[in-house]
PDB file of C-alpha atoms and ligand atoms in Angstrom:
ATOM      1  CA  UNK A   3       0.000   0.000   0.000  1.00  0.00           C
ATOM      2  CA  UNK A   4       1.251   3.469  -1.040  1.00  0.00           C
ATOM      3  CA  UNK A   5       1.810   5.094   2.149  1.00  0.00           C
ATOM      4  CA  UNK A   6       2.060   8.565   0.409  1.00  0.00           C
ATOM      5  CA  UNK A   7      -1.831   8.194  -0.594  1.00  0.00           C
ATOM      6  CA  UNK A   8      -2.776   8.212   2.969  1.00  0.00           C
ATOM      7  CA  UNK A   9      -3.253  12.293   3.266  1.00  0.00           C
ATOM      8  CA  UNK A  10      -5.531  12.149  -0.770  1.00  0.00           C
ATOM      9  CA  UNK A  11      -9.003  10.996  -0.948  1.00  0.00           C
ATOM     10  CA  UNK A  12      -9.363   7.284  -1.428  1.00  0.00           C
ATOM     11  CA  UNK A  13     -10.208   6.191  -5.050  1.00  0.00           C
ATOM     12  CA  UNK A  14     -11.119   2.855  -6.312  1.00  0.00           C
ATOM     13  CA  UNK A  15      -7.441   1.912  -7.473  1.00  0.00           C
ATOM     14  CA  UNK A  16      -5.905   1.841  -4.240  1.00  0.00           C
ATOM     15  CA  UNK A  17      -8.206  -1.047  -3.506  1.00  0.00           C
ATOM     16  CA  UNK A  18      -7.186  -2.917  -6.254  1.00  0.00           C
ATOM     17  CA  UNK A  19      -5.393  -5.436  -6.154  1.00  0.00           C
ATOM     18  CA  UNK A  20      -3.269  -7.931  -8.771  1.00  0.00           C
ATOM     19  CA  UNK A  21      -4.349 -11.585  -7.732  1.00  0.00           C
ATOM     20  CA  UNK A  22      -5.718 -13.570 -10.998  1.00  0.00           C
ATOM     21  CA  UNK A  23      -9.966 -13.900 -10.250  1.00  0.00           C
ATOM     22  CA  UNK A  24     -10.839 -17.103 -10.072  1.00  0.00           C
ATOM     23  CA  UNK A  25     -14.709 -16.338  -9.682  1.00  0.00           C
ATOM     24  CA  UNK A  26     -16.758 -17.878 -12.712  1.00  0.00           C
ATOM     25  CA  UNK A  27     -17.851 -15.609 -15.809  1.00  0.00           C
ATOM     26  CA  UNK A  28     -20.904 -13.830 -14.750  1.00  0.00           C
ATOM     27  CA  UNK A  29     -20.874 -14.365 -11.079  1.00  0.00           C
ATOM     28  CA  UNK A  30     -22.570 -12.217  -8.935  1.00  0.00           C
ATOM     29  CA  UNK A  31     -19.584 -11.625  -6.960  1.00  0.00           C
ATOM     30  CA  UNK A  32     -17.909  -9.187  -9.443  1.00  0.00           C
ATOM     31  CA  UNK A  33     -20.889  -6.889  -8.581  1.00  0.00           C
ATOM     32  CA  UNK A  34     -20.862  -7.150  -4.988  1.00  0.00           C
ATOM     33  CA  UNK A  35     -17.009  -6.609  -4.794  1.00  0.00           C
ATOM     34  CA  UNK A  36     -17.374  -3.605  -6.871  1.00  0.00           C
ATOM     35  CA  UNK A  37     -20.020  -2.149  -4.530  1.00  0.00           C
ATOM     36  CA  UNK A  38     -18.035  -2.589  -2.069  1.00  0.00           C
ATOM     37  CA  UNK A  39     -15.118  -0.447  -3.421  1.00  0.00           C
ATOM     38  CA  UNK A  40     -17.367   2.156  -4.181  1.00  0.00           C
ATOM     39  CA  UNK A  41     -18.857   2.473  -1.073  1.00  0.00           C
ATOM     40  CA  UNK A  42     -15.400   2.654   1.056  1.00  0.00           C
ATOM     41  CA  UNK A  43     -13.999   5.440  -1.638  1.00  0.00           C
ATOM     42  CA  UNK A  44     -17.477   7.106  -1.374  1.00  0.00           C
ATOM     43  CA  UNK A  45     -17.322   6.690   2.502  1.00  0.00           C
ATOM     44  CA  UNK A  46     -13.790   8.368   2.221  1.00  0.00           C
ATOM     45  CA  UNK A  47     -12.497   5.405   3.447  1.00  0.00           C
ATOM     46  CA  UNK A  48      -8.688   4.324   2.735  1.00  0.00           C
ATOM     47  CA  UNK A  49      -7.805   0.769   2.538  1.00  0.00           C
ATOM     48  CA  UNK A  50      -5.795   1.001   6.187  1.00  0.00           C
ATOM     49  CA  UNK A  51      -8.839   2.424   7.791  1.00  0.00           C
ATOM     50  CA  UNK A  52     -11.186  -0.790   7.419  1.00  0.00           C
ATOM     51  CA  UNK A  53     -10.755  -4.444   8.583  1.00  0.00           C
ATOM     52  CA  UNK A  54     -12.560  -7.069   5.762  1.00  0.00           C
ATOM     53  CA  UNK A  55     -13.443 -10.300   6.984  1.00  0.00           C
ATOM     54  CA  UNK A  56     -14.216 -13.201   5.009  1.00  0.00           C
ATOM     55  CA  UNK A  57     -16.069 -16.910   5.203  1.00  0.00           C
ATOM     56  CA  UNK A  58     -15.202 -19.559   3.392  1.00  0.00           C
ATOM     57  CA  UNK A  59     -17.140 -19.590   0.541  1.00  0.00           C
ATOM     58  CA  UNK A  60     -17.173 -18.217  -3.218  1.00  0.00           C
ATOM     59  CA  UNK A  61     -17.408 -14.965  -1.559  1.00  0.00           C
ATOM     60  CA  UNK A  62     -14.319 -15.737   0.554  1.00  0.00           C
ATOM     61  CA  UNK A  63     -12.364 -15.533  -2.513  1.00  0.00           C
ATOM     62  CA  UNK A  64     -12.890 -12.119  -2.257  1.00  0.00           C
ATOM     63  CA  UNK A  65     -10.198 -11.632  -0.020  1.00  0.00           C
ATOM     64  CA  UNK A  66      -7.199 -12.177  -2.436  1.00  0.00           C
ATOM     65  CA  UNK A  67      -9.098  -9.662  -4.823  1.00  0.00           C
ATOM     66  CA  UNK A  68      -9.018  -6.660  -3.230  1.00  0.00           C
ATOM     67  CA  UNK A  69      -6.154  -4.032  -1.487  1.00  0.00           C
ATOM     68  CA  UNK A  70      -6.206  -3.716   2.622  1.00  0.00           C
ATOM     69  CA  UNK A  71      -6.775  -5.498   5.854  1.00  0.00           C
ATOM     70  CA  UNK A  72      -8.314  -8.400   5.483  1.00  0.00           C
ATOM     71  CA  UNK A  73      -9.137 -11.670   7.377  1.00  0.00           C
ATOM     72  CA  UNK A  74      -9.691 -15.215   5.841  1.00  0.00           C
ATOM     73  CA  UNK A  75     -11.572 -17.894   8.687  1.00  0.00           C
ATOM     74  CA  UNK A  76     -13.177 -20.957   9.602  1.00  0.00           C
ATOM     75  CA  UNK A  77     -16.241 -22.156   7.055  1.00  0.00           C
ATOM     76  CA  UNK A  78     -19.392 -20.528   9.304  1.00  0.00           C
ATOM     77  CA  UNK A  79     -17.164 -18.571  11.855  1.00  0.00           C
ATOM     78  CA  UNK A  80     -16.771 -14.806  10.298  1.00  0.00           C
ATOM     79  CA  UNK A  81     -19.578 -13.222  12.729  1.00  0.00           C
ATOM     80  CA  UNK A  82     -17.101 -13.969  15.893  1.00  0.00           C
ATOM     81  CA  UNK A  83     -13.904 -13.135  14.843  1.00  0.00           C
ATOM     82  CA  UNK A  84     -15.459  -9.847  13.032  1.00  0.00           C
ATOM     83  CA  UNK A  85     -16.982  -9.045  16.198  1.00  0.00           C
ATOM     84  CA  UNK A  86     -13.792  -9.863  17.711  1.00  0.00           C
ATOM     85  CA  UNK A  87     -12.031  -7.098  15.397  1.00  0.00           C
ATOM     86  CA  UNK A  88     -14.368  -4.497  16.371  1.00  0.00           C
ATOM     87  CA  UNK A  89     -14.654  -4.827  20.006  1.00  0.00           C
ATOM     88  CA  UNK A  90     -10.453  -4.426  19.760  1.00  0.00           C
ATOM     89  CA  UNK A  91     -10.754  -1.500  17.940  1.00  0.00           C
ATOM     90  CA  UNK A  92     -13.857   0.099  17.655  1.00  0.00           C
ATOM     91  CA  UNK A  93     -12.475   3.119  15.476  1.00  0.00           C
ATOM     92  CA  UNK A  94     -12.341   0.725  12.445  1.00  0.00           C
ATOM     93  CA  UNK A  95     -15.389  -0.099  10.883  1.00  0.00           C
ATOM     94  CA  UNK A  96     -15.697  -3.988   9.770  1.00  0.00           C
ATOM     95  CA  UNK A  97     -17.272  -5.741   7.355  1.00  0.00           C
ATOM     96  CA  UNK A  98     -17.816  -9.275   7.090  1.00  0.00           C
ATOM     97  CA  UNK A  99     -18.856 -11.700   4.368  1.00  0.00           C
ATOM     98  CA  UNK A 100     -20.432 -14.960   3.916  1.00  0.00           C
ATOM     99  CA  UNK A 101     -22.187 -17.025   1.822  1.00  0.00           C
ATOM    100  CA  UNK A 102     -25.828 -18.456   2.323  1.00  0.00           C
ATOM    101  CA  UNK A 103     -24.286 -21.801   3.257  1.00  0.00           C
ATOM    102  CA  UNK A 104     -21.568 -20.983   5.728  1.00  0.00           C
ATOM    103  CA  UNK A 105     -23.871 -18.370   7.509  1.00  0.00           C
ATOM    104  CA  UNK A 106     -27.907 -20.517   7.556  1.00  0.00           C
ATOM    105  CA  UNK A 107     -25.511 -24.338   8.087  1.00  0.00           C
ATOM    106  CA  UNK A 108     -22.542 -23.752  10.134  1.00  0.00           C
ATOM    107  CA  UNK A 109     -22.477 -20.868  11.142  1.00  0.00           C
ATOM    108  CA  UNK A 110     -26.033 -19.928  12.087  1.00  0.00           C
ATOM    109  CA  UNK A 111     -25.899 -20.235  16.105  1.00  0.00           C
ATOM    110  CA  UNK A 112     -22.654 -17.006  15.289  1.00  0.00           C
ATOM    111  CA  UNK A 113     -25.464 -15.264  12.869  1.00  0.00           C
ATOM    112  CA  UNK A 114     -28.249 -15.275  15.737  1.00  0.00           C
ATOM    113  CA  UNK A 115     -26.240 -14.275  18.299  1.00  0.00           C
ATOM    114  CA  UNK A 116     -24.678 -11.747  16.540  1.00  0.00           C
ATOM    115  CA  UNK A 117     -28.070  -9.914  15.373  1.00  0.00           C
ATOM    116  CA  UNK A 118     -29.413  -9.802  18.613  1.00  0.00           C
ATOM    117  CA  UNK A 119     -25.681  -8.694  20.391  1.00  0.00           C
ATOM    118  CA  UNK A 120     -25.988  -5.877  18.060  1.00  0.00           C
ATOM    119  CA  UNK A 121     -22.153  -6.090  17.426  1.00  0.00           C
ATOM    120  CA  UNK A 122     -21.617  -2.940  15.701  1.00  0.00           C
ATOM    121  CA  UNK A 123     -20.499  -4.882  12.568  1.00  0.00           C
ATOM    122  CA  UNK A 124     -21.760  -4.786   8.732  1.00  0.00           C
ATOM    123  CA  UNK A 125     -22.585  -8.793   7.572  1.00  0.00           C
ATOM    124  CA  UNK A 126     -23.102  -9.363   4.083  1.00  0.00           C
ATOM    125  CA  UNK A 127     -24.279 -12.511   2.925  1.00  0.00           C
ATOM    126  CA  UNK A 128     -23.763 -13.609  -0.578  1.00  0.00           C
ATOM    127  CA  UNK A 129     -26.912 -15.367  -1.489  1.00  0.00           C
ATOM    128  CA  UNK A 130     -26.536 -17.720  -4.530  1.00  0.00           C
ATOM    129  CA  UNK A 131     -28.530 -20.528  -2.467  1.00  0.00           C
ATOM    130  CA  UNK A 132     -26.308 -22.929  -2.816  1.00  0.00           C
ATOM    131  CA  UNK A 133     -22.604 -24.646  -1.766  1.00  0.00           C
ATOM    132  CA  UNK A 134     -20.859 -22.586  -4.824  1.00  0.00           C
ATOM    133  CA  UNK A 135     -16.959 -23.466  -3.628  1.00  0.00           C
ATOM    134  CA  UNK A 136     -17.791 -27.080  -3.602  1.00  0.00           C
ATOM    135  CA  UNK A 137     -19.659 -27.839  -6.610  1.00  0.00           C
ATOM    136  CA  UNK A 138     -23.028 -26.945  -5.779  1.00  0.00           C
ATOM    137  CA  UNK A 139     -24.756 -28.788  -2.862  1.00  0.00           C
ATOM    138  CA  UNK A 140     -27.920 -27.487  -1.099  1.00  0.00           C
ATOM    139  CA  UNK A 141     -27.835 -24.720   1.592  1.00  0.00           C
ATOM    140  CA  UNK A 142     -30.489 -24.216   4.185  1.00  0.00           C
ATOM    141  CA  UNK A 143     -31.855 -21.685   1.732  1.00  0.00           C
ATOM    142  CA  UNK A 144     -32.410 -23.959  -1.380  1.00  0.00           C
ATOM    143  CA  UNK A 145     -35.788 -24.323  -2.238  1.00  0.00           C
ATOM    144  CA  UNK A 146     -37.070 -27.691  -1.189  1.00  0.00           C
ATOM    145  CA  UNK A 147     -37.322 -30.385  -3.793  1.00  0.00           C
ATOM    146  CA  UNK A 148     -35.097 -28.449  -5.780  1.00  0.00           C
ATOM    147  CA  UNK A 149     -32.199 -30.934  -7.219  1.00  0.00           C
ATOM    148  CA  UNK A 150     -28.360 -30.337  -6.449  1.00  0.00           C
ATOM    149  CA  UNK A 151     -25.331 -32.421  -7.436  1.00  0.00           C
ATOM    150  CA  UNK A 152     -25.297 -34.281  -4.034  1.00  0.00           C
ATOM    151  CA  UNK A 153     -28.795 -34.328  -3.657  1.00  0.00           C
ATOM    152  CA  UNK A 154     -30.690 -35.167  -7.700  1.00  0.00           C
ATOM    153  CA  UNK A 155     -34.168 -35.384  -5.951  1.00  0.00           C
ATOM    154  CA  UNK A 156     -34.418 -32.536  -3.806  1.00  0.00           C
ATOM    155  CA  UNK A 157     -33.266 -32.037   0.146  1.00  0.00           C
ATOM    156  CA  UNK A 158     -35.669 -33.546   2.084  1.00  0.00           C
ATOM    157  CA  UNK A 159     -35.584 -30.325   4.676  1.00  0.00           C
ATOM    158  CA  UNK A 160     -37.768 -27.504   4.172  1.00  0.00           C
ATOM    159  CA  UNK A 161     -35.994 -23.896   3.025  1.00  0.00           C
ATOM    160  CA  UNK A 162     -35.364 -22.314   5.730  1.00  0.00           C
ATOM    161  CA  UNK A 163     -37.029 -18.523   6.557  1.00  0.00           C
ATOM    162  CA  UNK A 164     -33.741 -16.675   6.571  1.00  0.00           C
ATOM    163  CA  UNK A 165     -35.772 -13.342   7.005  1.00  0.00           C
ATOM    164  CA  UNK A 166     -38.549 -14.398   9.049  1.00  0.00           C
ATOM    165  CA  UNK A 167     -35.508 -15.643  10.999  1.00  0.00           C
ATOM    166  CA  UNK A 168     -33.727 -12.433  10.917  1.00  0.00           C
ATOM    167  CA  UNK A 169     -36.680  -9.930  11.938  1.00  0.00           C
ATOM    168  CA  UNK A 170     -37.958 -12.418  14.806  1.00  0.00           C
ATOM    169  CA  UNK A 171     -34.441 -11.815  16.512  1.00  0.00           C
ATOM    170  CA  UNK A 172     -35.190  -7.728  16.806  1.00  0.00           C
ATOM    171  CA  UNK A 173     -32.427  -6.598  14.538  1.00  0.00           C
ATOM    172  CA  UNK A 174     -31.654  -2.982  13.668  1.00  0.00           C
ATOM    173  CA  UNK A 175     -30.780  -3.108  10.109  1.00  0.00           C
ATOM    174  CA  UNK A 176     -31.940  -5.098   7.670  1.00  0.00           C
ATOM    175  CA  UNK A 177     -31.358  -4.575   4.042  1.00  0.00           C
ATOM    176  CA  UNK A 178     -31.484  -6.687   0.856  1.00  0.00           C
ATOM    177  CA  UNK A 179     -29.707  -6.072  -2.411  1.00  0.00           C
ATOM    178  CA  UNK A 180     -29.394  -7.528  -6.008  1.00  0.00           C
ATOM    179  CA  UNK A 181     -26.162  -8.043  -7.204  1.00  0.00           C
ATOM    180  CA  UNK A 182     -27.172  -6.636 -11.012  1.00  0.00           C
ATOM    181  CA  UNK A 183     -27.933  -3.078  -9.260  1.00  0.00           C
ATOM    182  CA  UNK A 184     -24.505  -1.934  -8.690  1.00  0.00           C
ATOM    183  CA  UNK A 185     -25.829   1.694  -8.024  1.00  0.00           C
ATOM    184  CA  UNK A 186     -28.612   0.428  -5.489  1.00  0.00           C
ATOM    185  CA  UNK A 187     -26.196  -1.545  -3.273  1.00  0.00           C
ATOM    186  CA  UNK A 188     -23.617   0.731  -3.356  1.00  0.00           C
ATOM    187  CA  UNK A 189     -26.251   3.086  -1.346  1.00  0.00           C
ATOM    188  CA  UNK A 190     -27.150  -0.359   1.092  1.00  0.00           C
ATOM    189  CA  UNK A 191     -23.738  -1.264   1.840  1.00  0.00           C
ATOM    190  CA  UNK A 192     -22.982   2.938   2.651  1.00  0.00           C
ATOM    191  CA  UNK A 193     -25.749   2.618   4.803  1.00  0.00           C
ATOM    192  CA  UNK A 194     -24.824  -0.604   6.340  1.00  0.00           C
ATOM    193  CA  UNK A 195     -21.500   0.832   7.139  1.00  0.00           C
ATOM    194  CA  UNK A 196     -22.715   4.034   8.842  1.00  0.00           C
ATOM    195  CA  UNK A 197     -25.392   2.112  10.944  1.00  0.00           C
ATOM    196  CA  UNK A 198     -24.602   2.378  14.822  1.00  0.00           C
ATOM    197  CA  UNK A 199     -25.021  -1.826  15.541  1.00  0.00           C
ATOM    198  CA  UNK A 200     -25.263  -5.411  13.686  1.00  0.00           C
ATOM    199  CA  UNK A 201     -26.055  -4.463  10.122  1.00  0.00           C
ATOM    200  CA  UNK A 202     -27.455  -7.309   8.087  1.00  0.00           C
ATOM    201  CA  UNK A 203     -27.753  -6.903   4.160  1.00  0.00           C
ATOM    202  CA  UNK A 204     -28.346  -9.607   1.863  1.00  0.00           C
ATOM    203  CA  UNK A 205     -27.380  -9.993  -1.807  1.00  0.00           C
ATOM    204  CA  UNK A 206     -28.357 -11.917  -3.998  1.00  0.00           C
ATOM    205  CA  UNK A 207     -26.428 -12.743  -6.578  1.00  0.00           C
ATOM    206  CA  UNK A 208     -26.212 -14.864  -9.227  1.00  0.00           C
ATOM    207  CA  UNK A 209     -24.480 -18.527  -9.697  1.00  0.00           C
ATOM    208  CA  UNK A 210     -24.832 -19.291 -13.091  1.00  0.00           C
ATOM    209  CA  UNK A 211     -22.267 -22.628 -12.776  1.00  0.00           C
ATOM    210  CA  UNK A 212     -24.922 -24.284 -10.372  1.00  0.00           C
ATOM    211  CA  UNK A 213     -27.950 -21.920  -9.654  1.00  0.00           C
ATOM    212  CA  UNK A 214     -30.246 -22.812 -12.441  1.00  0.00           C
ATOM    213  CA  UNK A 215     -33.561 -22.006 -10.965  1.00  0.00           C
ATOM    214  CA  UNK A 216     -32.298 -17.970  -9.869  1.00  0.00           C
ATOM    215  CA  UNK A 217     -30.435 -16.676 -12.683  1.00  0.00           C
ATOM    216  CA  UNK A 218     -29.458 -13.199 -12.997  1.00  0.00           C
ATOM    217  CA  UNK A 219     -32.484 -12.708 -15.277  1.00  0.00           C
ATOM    218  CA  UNK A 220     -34.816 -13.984 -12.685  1.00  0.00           C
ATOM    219  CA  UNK A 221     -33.671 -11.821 -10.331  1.00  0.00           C
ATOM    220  CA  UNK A 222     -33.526  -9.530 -12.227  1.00  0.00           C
ATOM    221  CA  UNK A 223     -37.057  -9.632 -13.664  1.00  0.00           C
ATOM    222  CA  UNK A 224     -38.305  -9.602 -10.109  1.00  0.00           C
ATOM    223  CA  UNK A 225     -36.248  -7.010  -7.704  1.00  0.00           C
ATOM    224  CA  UNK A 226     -37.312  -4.033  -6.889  1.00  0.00           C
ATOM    225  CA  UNK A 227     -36.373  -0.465  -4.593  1.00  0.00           C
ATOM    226  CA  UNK A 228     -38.556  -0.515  -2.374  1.00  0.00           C
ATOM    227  CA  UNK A 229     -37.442   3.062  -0.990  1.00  0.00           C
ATOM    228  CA  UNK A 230     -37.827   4.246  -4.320  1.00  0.00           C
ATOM    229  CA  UNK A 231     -41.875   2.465  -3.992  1.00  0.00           C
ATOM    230  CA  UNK A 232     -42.184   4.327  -0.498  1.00  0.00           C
ATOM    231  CA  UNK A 233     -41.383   1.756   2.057  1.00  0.00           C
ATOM    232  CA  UNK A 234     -40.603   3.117   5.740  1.00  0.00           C
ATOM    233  CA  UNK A 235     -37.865   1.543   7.310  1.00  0.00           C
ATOM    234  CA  UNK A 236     -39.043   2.327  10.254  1.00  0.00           C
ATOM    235  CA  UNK A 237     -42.462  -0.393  10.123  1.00  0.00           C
ATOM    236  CA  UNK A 238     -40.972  -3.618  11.602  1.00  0.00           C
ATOM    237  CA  UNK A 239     -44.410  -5.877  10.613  1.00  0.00           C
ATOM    238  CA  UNK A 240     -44.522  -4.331   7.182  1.00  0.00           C
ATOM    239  CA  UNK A 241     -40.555  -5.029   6.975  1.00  0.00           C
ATOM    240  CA  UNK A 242     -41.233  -8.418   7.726  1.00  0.00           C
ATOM    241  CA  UNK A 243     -43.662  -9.127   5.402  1.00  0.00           C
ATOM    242  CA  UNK A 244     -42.152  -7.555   2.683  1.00  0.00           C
ATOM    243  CA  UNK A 245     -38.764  -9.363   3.367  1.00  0.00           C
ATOM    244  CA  UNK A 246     -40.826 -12.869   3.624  1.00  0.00           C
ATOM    245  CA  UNK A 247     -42.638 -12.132   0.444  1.00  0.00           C
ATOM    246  CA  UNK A 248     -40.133 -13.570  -2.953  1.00  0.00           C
ATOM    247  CA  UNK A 249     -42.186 -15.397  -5.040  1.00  0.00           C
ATOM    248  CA  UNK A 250     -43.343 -12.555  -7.655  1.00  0.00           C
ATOM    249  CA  UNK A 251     -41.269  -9.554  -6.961  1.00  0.00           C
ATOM    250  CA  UNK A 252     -38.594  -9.329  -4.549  1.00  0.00           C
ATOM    251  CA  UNK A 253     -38.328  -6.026  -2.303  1.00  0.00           C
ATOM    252  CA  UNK A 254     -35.169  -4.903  -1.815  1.00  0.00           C
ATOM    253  CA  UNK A 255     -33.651  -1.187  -0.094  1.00  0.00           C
ATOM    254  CA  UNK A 256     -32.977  -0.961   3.474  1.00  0.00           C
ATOM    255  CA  UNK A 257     -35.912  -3.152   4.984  1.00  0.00           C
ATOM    256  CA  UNK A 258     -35.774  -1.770   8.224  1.00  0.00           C
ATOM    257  CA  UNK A 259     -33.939   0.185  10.356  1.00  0.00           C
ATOM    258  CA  UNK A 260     -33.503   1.803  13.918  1.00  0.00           C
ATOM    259  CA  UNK A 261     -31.046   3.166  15.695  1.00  0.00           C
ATOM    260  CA  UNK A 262     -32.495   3.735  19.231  1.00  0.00           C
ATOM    261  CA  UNK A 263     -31.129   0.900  20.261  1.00  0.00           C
ATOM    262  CA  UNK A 264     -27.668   0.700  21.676  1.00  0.00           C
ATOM    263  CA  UNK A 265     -25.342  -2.004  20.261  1.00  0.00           C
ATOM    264  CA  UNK A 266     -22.972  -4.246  21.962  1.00  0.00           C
ATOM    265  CA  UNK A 267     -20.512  -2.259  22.850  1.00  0.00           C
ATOM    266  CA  UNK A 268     -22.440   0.860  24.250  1.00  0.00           C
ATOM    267  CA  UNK A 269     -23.987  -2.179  26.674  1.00  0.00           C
ATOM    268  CA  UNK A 270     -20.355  -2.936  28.327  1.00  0.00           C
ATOM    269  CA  UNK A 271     -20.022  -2.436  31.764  1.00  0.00           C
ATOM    270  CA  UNK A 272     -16.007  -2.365  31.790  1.00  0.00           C
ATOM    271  CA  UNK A 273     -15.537  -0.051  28.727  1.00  0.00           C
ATOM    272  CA  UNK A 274     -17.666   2.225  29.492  1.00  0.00           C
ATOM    273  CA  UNK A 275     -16.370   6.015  30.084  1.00  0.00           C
ATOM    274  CA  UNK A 276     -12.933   4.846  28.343  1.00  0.00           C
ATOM    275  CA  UNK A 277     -11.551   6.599  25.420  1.00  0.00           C
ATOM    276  CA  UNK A 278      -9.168   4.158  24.186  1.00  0.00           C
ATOM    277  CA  UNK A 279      -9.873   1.287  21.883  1.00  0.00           C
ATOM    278  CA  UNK A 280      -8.240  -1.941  23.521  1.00  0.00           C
ATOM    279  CA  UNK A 281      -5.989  -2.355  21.124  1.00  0.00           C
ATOM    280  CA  UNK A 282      -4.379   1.081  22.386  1.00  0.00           C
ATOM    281  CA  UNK A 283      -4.155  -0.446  25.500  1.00  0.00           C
ATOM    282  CA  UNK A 284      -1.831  -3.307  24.966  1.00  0.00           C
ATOM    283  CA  UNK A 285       1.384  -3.363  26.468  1.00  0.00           C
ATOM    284  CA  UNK A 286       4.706  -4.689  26.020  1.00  0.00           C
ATOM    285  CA  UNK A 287       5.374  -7.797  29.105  1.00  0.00           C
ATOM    286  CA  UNK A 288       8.180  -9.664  29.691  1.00  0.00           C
ATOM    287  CA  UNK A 289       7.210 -12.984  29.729  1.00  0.00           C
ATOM    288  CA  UNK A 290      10.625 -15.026  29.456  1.00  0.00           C
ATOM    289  CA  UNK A 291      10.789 -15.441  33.577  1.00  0.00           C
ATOM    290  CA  UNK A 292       7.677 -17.634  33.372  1.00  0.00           C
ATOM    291  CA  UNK A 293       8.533 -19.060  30.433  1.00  0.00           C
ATOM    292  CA  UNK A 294      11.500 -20.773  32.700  1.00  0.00           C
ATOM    293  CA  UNK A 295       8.908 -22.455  34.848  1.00  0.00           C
ATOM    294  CA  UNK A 296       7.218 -24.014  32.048  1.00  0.00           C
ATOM    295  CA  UNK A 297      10.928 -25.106  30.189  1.00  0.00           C
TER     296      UNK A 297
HETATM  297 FE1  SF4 B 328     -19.711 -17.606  -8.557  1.00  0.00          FE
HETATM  298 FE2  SF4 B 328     -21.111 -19.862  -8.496  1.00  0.00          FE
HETATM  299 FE3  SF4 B 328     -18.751 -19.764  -9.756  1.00  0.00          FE
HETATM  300 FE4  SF4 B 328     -18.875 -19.650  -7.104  1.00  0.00          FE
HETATM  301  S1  SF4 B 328     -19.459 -21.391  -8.381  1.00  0.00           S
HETATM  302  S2  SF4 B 328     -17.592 -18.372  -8.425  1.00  0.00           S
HETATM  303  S3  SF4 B 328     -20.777 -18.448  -6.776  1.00  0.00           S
HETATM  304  S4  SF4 B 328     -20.623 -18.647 -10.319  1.00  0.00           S
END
C-alpha cells in the first residue's frame, strides 16, 4: 500500500489489487465486490482504515481480490472473529462476508447471536442458495425439492425462513440487495457501514455454474427499490412481510432500520467512560521469567 496516498481521498485503485480472479464468468460476486469499493472510496475510506473479513465460501475468494486489511476464517465462523475485530478497535469499521451456506448451516448459532448482540459490525451474505466453492450442494436456503449435485431429488428439509428468521431476533438493520444493481447496493452497503449496531444486508447474486432455478435474469425480472416504492424503514411488521414475500417480486432497499437501540458495545459495563480502543491499550510484558517455569 502506497503510504504517500494516505493524506488524498481514497479512489477505487488503491483497492485494487493484482491476484488472478478465479470467480466464474458472470458471477454475482464481481458486482458485490465492486459495490463494495465504491462504497469505502465514497465513505472516504482508505484501505488502512477498514478491517474485511471473510467466510469460506465463493465470496471468501474475495479476499485475495481486493487491497487492505483483510481476514480469511473458519467455514461458518466470520460473525465472531469480526466481532472480535471491532470490540479491539472500535475506530475501524468492519465488514464481514459470507455465503448463504456458511452463515444458515454452520455458522447460524454465530449469525443469531450476533443480530441480537448488536455487534456494531456490517454482515453481508452472498446469497446464490447454494454450496458454490464445492460444486453446488444445497444450503439451508435452497428451495425444497429443488435438485443439487449431491442431492438429484431434492433435500428432504424444508428452506429455511432466513428473514422471518432475521426480523424475529429484533435486529436494527436489515437490508437486501441484487447483485445486477450496482448503483442500489452501493447506497445499502454505505448505509450498512454508517449504521450504529449489527447491520445485516443480503445480496443476492447470481451462480450461473450451479444456480439454475435464480439466474441473474430472474432476479432480475423480479427485484425491486422498495425506498424508491415508499417503504418506511421504520415499520418492523410491514418489513417483515415484505422481506418474507419472494415469489413474484422481490423487495429490496434498506428493509428496516432503527437506531435507538444501543449495540454491543455501548452495553459494556467495563468499557464504558474509556476513550481508548483496547488495542491502544496493549502493552509490552516480559514474559521469558515464566517461560522458565514451564521449560
Ligand atoms: Fe460464482 Fe457460483 Fe462460480 Fe462460485 S461457483 S464463483 S458463486 S458462479
Amino acid at each position: 500500500m502506497n503510504i504517500a496516498l494516505q493524506t488524498q481521498p481514497p479512489a477505487l485503485s488503491d483497492y485494487y489489487s493484482e491476484t488472478k480472479c478465479i470467480w466464474c464468468d458472470g458471477c454475482g460476486n464481481y458486482g458485490i465486490w465492486s459495490a463494495v469499493k465504491y462504497a469505502l472510496v465514497e465513505l472516504n475510506l482508505h484501505p488502512w482504515q477498514v478491517c474485511l473479513c471473510y467466510d469460506v465460501g465463493c465470496n471468501g475468494n474475495g479476499s485475495d481480490k481486493i487491497e487492505g486489511y483483510r481476514f480469511h476464517g473458519l467455514h461458518g465462523r466470520v460473525i465472531p472473529f469480526a466481532a472480535g475485530a471491532k470490540l479491539a478497535n472500535m475506530k475501524a469499521p468492519v465488514i464481514a462476508f459470507g455465503g448463504d451456506g456458511g452463515t444458515f448451516s454452520e455458522g447460524v448459532g454465530h449469525l443469531v447471536h450476533g443480530v441480537r448482540s448488536n455487534y456494531p459490525i456490517t454482515f453481508v451474505l452472498h446469497n446464490n442458495t447454494n454450496f458454490g466453492l464445492t460444486t453446488g450442494q444445497a444450503s439451508s436456503l435452497t428451495p425444497q425439492g429443488q435438485p443439487m449435485n449431491t442431492s438429484p431429488y431434492g433435500i428432504p428439509e424444508h428452506t429455511l425462513a432466513s428473514m422471518d428468521l432475521i426480523f424475529s431476533l429484533n435486529p436494527t438493520f436489515v437490508a437486501r440487495g441484487f447483485s445486477g444493481d450496482i448503483k442500489l447496493i452501493t447506497r445499502i452497503l454505505k448505509a450498512a457501514i454508517q449504521h450504529r449496531g449489527f447491520a445485516f444486508v443480503e445480496m443476492l447474486q447470481a451462480c450461473p455454474t450451479y444456480n439454475h432455478f435464480a439466474t441473474h435474469e430472474y432476479l432480475l425480472n423480479r427485484y425491486f427499490d422498495a425506498n424508491a416504492d415508499g417503504h418506511d424503514p421504520g415499520n418492523l411488521q410491514q418489513a417483515r412481510a415484505l422481506a418474507a414475500q419472494v415469489q413474484d417480486r422481490i423487495a429490496c432497499g434498506i428493509l428496516y432500520q432503527r437506531e435507538d437501540i444501543p449495540h454491543f458495545y455501548d452495553r459494556l459495563v467495563p468499557r464504558q467512560g474509556l476513550e481508548t480502543t483496547c488495542v491502544e491499550e496493549v502493552r509490552r510484558y516480559d514474559v521469558s521469567e515464566y517461560w522458565k517455569e514451564l521449560v
